[in-house]
Amino acid sequence: MATLTLYPNGAGSSSVLTPVGDTPNWKCVDEVGTIDSDTTYVYRAGGLGTGLDLYTIDASGVPSGAVISNVRSINYSKRVGTGGATKAAIRIGGTNYLGTSKSLTTSYSGAITFTDWATNPNSGVAWTVADMSSLQVGVESAP
């Protein structure tokens, strides 16, 4: 079974986090392969409540007729200052779905978190190739 990794390639339906190092937001999180050592990223600005960024993905590489057994959203999150939590996020069928909250407890520490969706949470059935064309991925950042 092959694994196909898809990366952000455009703005999704929510873009409220603050970008650093590039614009628009999706260009700050589209690393292919390795994390760019904090050259580009998005963050929740002080005073901002919960922030959600969603990004489109390029699903053109998903072969027609492919069997999709799982969708995994991977995020690298880092705490700077006090408090904070992060959740992987996806959007499908006009609804946002969030993964489990990961508390960021140590200042300047990074955490790679992921959430797996074995089925499409919007339909409750297996993912389809057509789902990949409308899927958005992202992150929710909270105080």
PDB file of C-alpha atoms in Angstrom:
ATOM      1  CA  MET A   1       0.000   0.000   0.000  1.00  0.00           C
ATOM      2  CA  ALA A   2       1.460   3.336  -1.051  1.00  0.00           C
ATOM      3  CA  THR A   3       1.344   6.520   1.004  1.00  0.00           C
ATOM      4  CA  LEU A   4       0.707   9.771  -0.801  1.00  0.00           C
ATOM      5  CA  THR A   5       1.518  13.058   0.946  1.00  0.00           C
ATOM      6  CA  LEU A   6      -0.415  16.151  -0.112  1.00  0.00           C
ATOM      7  CA  TYR A   7       0.676  19.671   0.821  1.00  0.00           C
ATOM      8  CA  PRO A   8      -1.175  22.997   1.091  1.00  0.00           C
ATOM      9  CA  ASN A   9      -1.355  24.876  -2.190  1.00  0.00           C
ATOM     10  CA  GLY A  10      -3.891  27.615  -1.563  1.00  0.00           C
ATOM     11  CA  ALA A  11      -6.060  29.476   0.898  1.00  0.00           C
ATOM     12  CA  GLY A  12      -9.000  27.595   2.349  1.00  0.00           C
ATOM     13  CA  SER A  13     -12.177  28.922   3.932  1.00  0.00           C
ATOM     14  CA  SER A  14     -10.487  30.337   7.055  1.00  0.00           C
ATOM     15  CA  SER A  15      -7.294  32.337   7.312  1.00  0.00           C
ATOM     16  CA  VAL A  16      -7.067  34.131  10.658  1.00  0.00           C
ATOM     17  CA  LEU A  17      -3.639  33.198  12.000  1.00  0.00           C
ATOM     18  CA  THR A  18      -0.794  35.674  11.515  1.00  0.00           C
ATOM     19  CA  PRO A  19       1.782  34.759   8.823  1.00  0.00           C
ATOM     20  CA  VAL A  20       5.540  35.195   9.281  1.00  0.00           C
ATOM     21  CA  GLY A  21       8.144  35.016   6.527  1.00  0.00           C
ATOM     22  CA  ASP A  22       5.768  34.807   3.565  1.00  0.00           C
ATOM     23  CA  THR A  23       2.211  35.489   2.489  1.00  0.00           C
ATOM     24  CA  PRO A  24      -0.434  34.248   2.061  1.00  0.00           C
ATOM     25  CA  ASN A  25      -0.713  31.965   5.103  1.00  0.00           C
ATOM     26  CA  TRP A  26      -0.607  28.672   3.210  1.00  0.00           C
ATOM     27  CA  LYS A  27       2.864  29.496   1.866  1.00  0.00           C
ATOM     28  CA  CYS A  28       4.087  29.566   5.470  1.00  0.00           C
ATOM     29  CA  VAL A  29       3.124  25.918   6.063  1.00  0.00           C
ATOM     30  CA  ASP A  30       3.721  24.166   2.749  1.00  0.00           C
ATOM     31  CA  GLU A  31       7.080  22.561   3.595  1.00  0.00           C
ATOM     32  CA  VAL A  32       7.812  19.544   1.452  1.00  0.00           C
ATOM     33  CA  GLY A  33      10.052  17.120   3.308  1.00  0.00           C
ATOM     34  CA  THR A  34      11.540  19.016   6.248  1.00  0.00           C
ATOM     35  CA  ILE A  35      10.458  21.892   8.458  1.00  0.00           C
ATOM     36  CA  ASP A  36      12.187  25.144   7.425  1.00  0.00           C
ATOM     37  CA  SER A  37      13.614  25.960  10.883  1.00  0.00           C
ATOM     38  CA  ASP A  38      11.035  28.628  11.664  1.00  0.00           C
ATOM     39  CA  THR A  39      11.703  30.701   8.562  1.00  0.00           C
ATOM     40  CA  THR A  40       7.987  30.664   7.734  1.00  0.00           C
ATOM     41  CA  TYR A  41       5.046  29.889   9.998  1.00  0.00           C
ATOM     42  CA  VAL A  42       1.645  31.081  11.197  1.00  0.00           C
ATOM     43  CA  TYR A  43       0.755  31.948  14.770  1.00  0.00           C
ATOM     44  CA  ARG A  44      -2.078  33.069  16.987  1.00  0.00           C
ATOM     45  CA  ALA A  45      -1.385  36.683  17.886  1.00  0.00           C
ATOM     46  CA  GLY A  46      -1.666  37.819  21.516  1.00  0.00           C
ATOM     47  CA  GLY A  47      -5.190  38.736  22.481  1.00  0.00           C
ATOM     48  CA  LEU A  48      -6.668  36.682  19.667  1.00  0.00           C
ATOM     49  CA  GLY A  49      -8.986  33.928  20.834  1.00  0.00           C
ATOM     50  CA  THR A  50      -9.003  30.643  19.033  1.00  0.00           C
ATOM     51  CA  GLY A  51      -7.664  30.916  15.487  1.00  0.00           C
ATOM     52  CA  LEU A  52      -8.283  28.562  12.574  1.00  0.00           C
ATOM     53  CA  ASP A  53      -6.352  28.371   9.319  1.00  0.00           C
ATOM     54  CA  LEU A  54      -7.499  26.040   6.537  1.00  0.00           C
ATOM     55  CA  TYR A  55      -5.697  25.360   3.263  1.00  0.00           C
ATOM     56  CA  THR A  56      -6.578  23.710  -0.012  1.00  0.00           C
ATOM     57  CA  ILE A  57      -4.443  20.798  -1.190  1.00  0.00           C
ATOM     58  CA  ASP A  58      -3.344  19.636  -4.627  1.00  0.00           C
ATOM     59  CA  ALA A  59      -5.086  16.299  -5.031  1.00  0.00           C
ATOM     60  CA  SER A  60      -4.227  15.915  -8.726  1.00  0.00           C
ATOM     61  CA  GLY A  61      -1.674  13.215  -7.846  1.00  0.00           C
ATOM     62  CA  VAL A  62      -4.311  10.925  -6.334  1.00  0.00           C
ATOM     63  CA  PRO A  63      -4.887   8.203  -8.935  1.00  0.00           C
ATOM     64  CA  SER A  64      -8.473   7.710 -10.081  1.00  0.00           C
ATOM     65  CA  GLY A  65      -9.860   4.562  -8.515  1.00  0.00           C
ATOM     66  CA  ALA A  66      -7.438   4.755  -5.587  1.00  0.00           C
ATOM     67  CA  VAL A  67      -8.560   3.159  -2.329  1.00  0.00           C
ATOM     68  CA  ILE A  68      -8.034   5.705   0.449  1.00  0.00           C
ATOM     69  CA  SER A  69      -7.737   3.954   3.791  1.00  0.00           C
ATOM     70  CA  ASN A  70      -6.885   6.985   5.922  1.00  0.00           C
ATOM     71  CA  VAL A  71      -6.395  10.741   5.881  1.00  0.00           C
ATOM     72  CA  ARG A  72      -3.760  12.044   8.304  1.00  0.00           C
ATOM     73  CA  SER A  73      -3.285  15.720   9.098  1.00  0.00           C
ATOM     74  CA  ILE A  74       0.187  16.492  10.459  1.00  0.00           C
ATOM     75  CA  ASN A  75       1.112  19.729  12.241  1.00  0.00           C
ATOM     76  CA  TYR A  76       4.291  21.024  13.780  1.00  0.00           C
ATOM     77  CA  SER A  77       3.365  23.386  16.601  1.00  0.00           C
ATOM     78  CA  LYS A  78       5.519  25.445  18.890  1.00  0.00           C
ATOM     79  CA  ARG A  79       4.764  27.414  22.026  1.00  0.00           C
ATOM     80  CA  VAL A  80       6.363  30.787  22.521  1.00  0.00           C
ATOM     81  CA  GLY A  81       5.317  32.542  25.717  1.00  0.00           C
ATOM     82  CA  THR A  82       2.515  31.337  27.938  1.00  0.00           C
ATOM     83  CA  GLY A  83      -0.176  28.734  27.372  1.00  0.00           C
ATOM     84  CA  GLY A  84      -1.405  27.365  24.144  1.00  0.00           C
ATOM     85  CA  ALA A  85      -2.862  24.313  22.472  1.00  0.00           C
ATOM     86  CA  THR A  86      -3.167  23.099  18.928  1.00  0.00           C
ATOM     87  CA  LYS A  87      -5.499  20.795  16.999  1.00  0.00           C
ATOM     88  CA  ALA A  88      -5.275  19.368  13.517  1.00  0.00           C
ATOM     89  CA  ALA A  89      -8.217  20.519  11.422  1.00  0.00           C
ATOM     90  CA  ILE A  90      -9.909  19.422   8.219  1.00  0.00           C
ATOM     91  CA  ARG A  91     -12.910  20.755   6.317  1.00  0.00           C
ATOM     92  CA  ILE A  92     -15.090  18.602   4.122  1.00  0.00           C
ATOM     93  CA  GLY A  93     -18.681  19.078   2.989  1.00  0.00           C
ATOM     94  CA  GLY A  94     -18.780  22.610   4.414  1.00  0.00           C
ATOM     95  CA  THR A  95     -18.063  21.428   7.982  1.00  0.00           C
ATOM     96  CA  ASN A  96     -14.892  21.760  10.070  1.00  0.00           C
ATOM     97  CA  TYR A  97     -13.604  18.751  12.017  1.00  0.00           C
ATOM     98  CA  LEU A  98     -10.952  19.006  14.710  1.00  0.00           C
ATOM     99  CA  GLY A  99      -8.511  16.481  16.081  1.00  0.00           C
ATOM    100  CA  THR A 100      -7.554  15.993  19.706  1.00  0.00           C
ATOM    101  CA  SER A 101      -6.143  19.026  21.489  1.00  0.00           C
ATOM    102  CA  LYS A 102      -2.396  18.989  22.164  1.00  0.00           C
ATOM    103  CA  SER A 103      -1.270  21.275  24.990  1.00  0.00           C
ATOM    104  CA  LEU A 104       2.004  23.070  24.427  1.00  0.00           C
ATOM    105  CA  THR A 105       3.464  23.203  27.897  1.00  0.00           C
ATOM    106  CA  THR A 106       7.119  24.177  27.527  1.00  0.00           C
ATOM    107  CA  SER A 107       8.125  27.531  26.105  1.00  0.00           C
ATOM    108  CA  TYR A 108       9.900  27.248  22.756  1.00  0.00           C
ATOM    109  CA  SER A 109       9.297  23.502  22.588  1.00  0.00           C
ATOM    110  CA  GLY A 110       7.948  22.023  19.405  1.00  0.00           C
ATOM    111  CA  ALA A 111       5.558  19.138  18.975  1.00  0.00           C
ATOM    112  CA  ILE A 112       4.597  17.185  15.896  1.00  0.00           C
ATOM    113  CA  THR A 113       0.985  16.163  16.227  1.00  0.00           C
ATOM    114  CA  PHE A 114      -1.267  14.293  13.885  1.00  0.00           C
ATOM    115  CA  THR A 115      -4.853  13.183  13.631  1.00  0.00           C
ATOM    116  CA  ASP A 116      -6.097  10.270  11.561  1.00  0.00           C
ATOM    117  CA  TRP A 117      -9.521  10.140   9.961  1.00  0.00           C
ATOM    118  CA  ALA A 118     -10.152   6.562   8.784  1.00  0.00           C
ATOM    119  CA  THR A 119     -13.479   7.584   7.257  1.00  0.00           C
ATOM    120  CA  ASN A 120     -14.853  10.829   5.926  1.00  0.00           C
ATOM    121  CA  PRO A 121     -16.404  12.444   9.029  1.00  0.00           C
ATOM    122  CA  ASN A 122     -18.926  14.285   6.877  1.00  0.00           C
ATOM    123  CA  SER A 123     -20.390  11.182   5.236  1.00  0.00           C
ATOM    124  CA  GLY A 124     -19.354   8.497   7.735  1.00  0.00           C
ATOM    125  CA  VAL A 125     -18.091   6.250   4.938  1.00  0.00           C
ATOM    126  CA  ALA A 126     -14.736   5.538   3.311  1.00  0.00           C
ATOM    127  CA  TRP A 127     -12.870   8.421   1.686  1.00  0.00           C
ATOM    128  CA  THR A 128     -13.153   8.746  -2.096  1.00  0.00           C
ATOM    129  CA  VAL A 129     -10.870  10.308  -4.671  1.00  0.00           C
ATOM    130  CA  ALA A 130     -13.543  12.973  -5.209  1.00  0.00           C
ATOM    131  CA  ASP A 131     -13.361  13.849  -1.488  1.00  0.00           C
ATOM    132  CA  MET A 132      -9.693  14.737  -1.884  1.00  0.00           C
ATOM    133  CA  SER A 133     -10.558  17.466  -4.402  1.00  0.00           C
ATOM    134  CA  SER A 134     -12.700  19.339  -1.868  1.00  0.00           C
ATOM    135  CA  LEU A 135     -10.747  18.523   1.305  1.00  0.00           C
ATOM    136  CA  GLN A 136      -9.119  21.381   3.208  1.00  0.00           C
ATOM    137  CA  VAL A 137      -6.479  20.805   5.892  1.00  0.00           C
ATOM    138  CA  GLY A 138      -5.176  23.088   8.597  1.00  0.00           C
ATOM    139  CA  VAL A 139      -4.656  23.907  12.236  1.00  0.00           C
ATOM    140  CA  GLU A 140      -6.574  25.439  15.110  1.00  0.00           C
ATOM    141  CA  SER A 141      -4.559  27.362  17.683  1.00  0.00           C
ATOM    142  CA  ALA A 142      -6.033  28.217  21.069  1.00  0.00           C
ATOM    143  CA  PRO A 143      -4.903  30.083  24.183  1.00  0.00           C
TER     144      PRO A 143
END
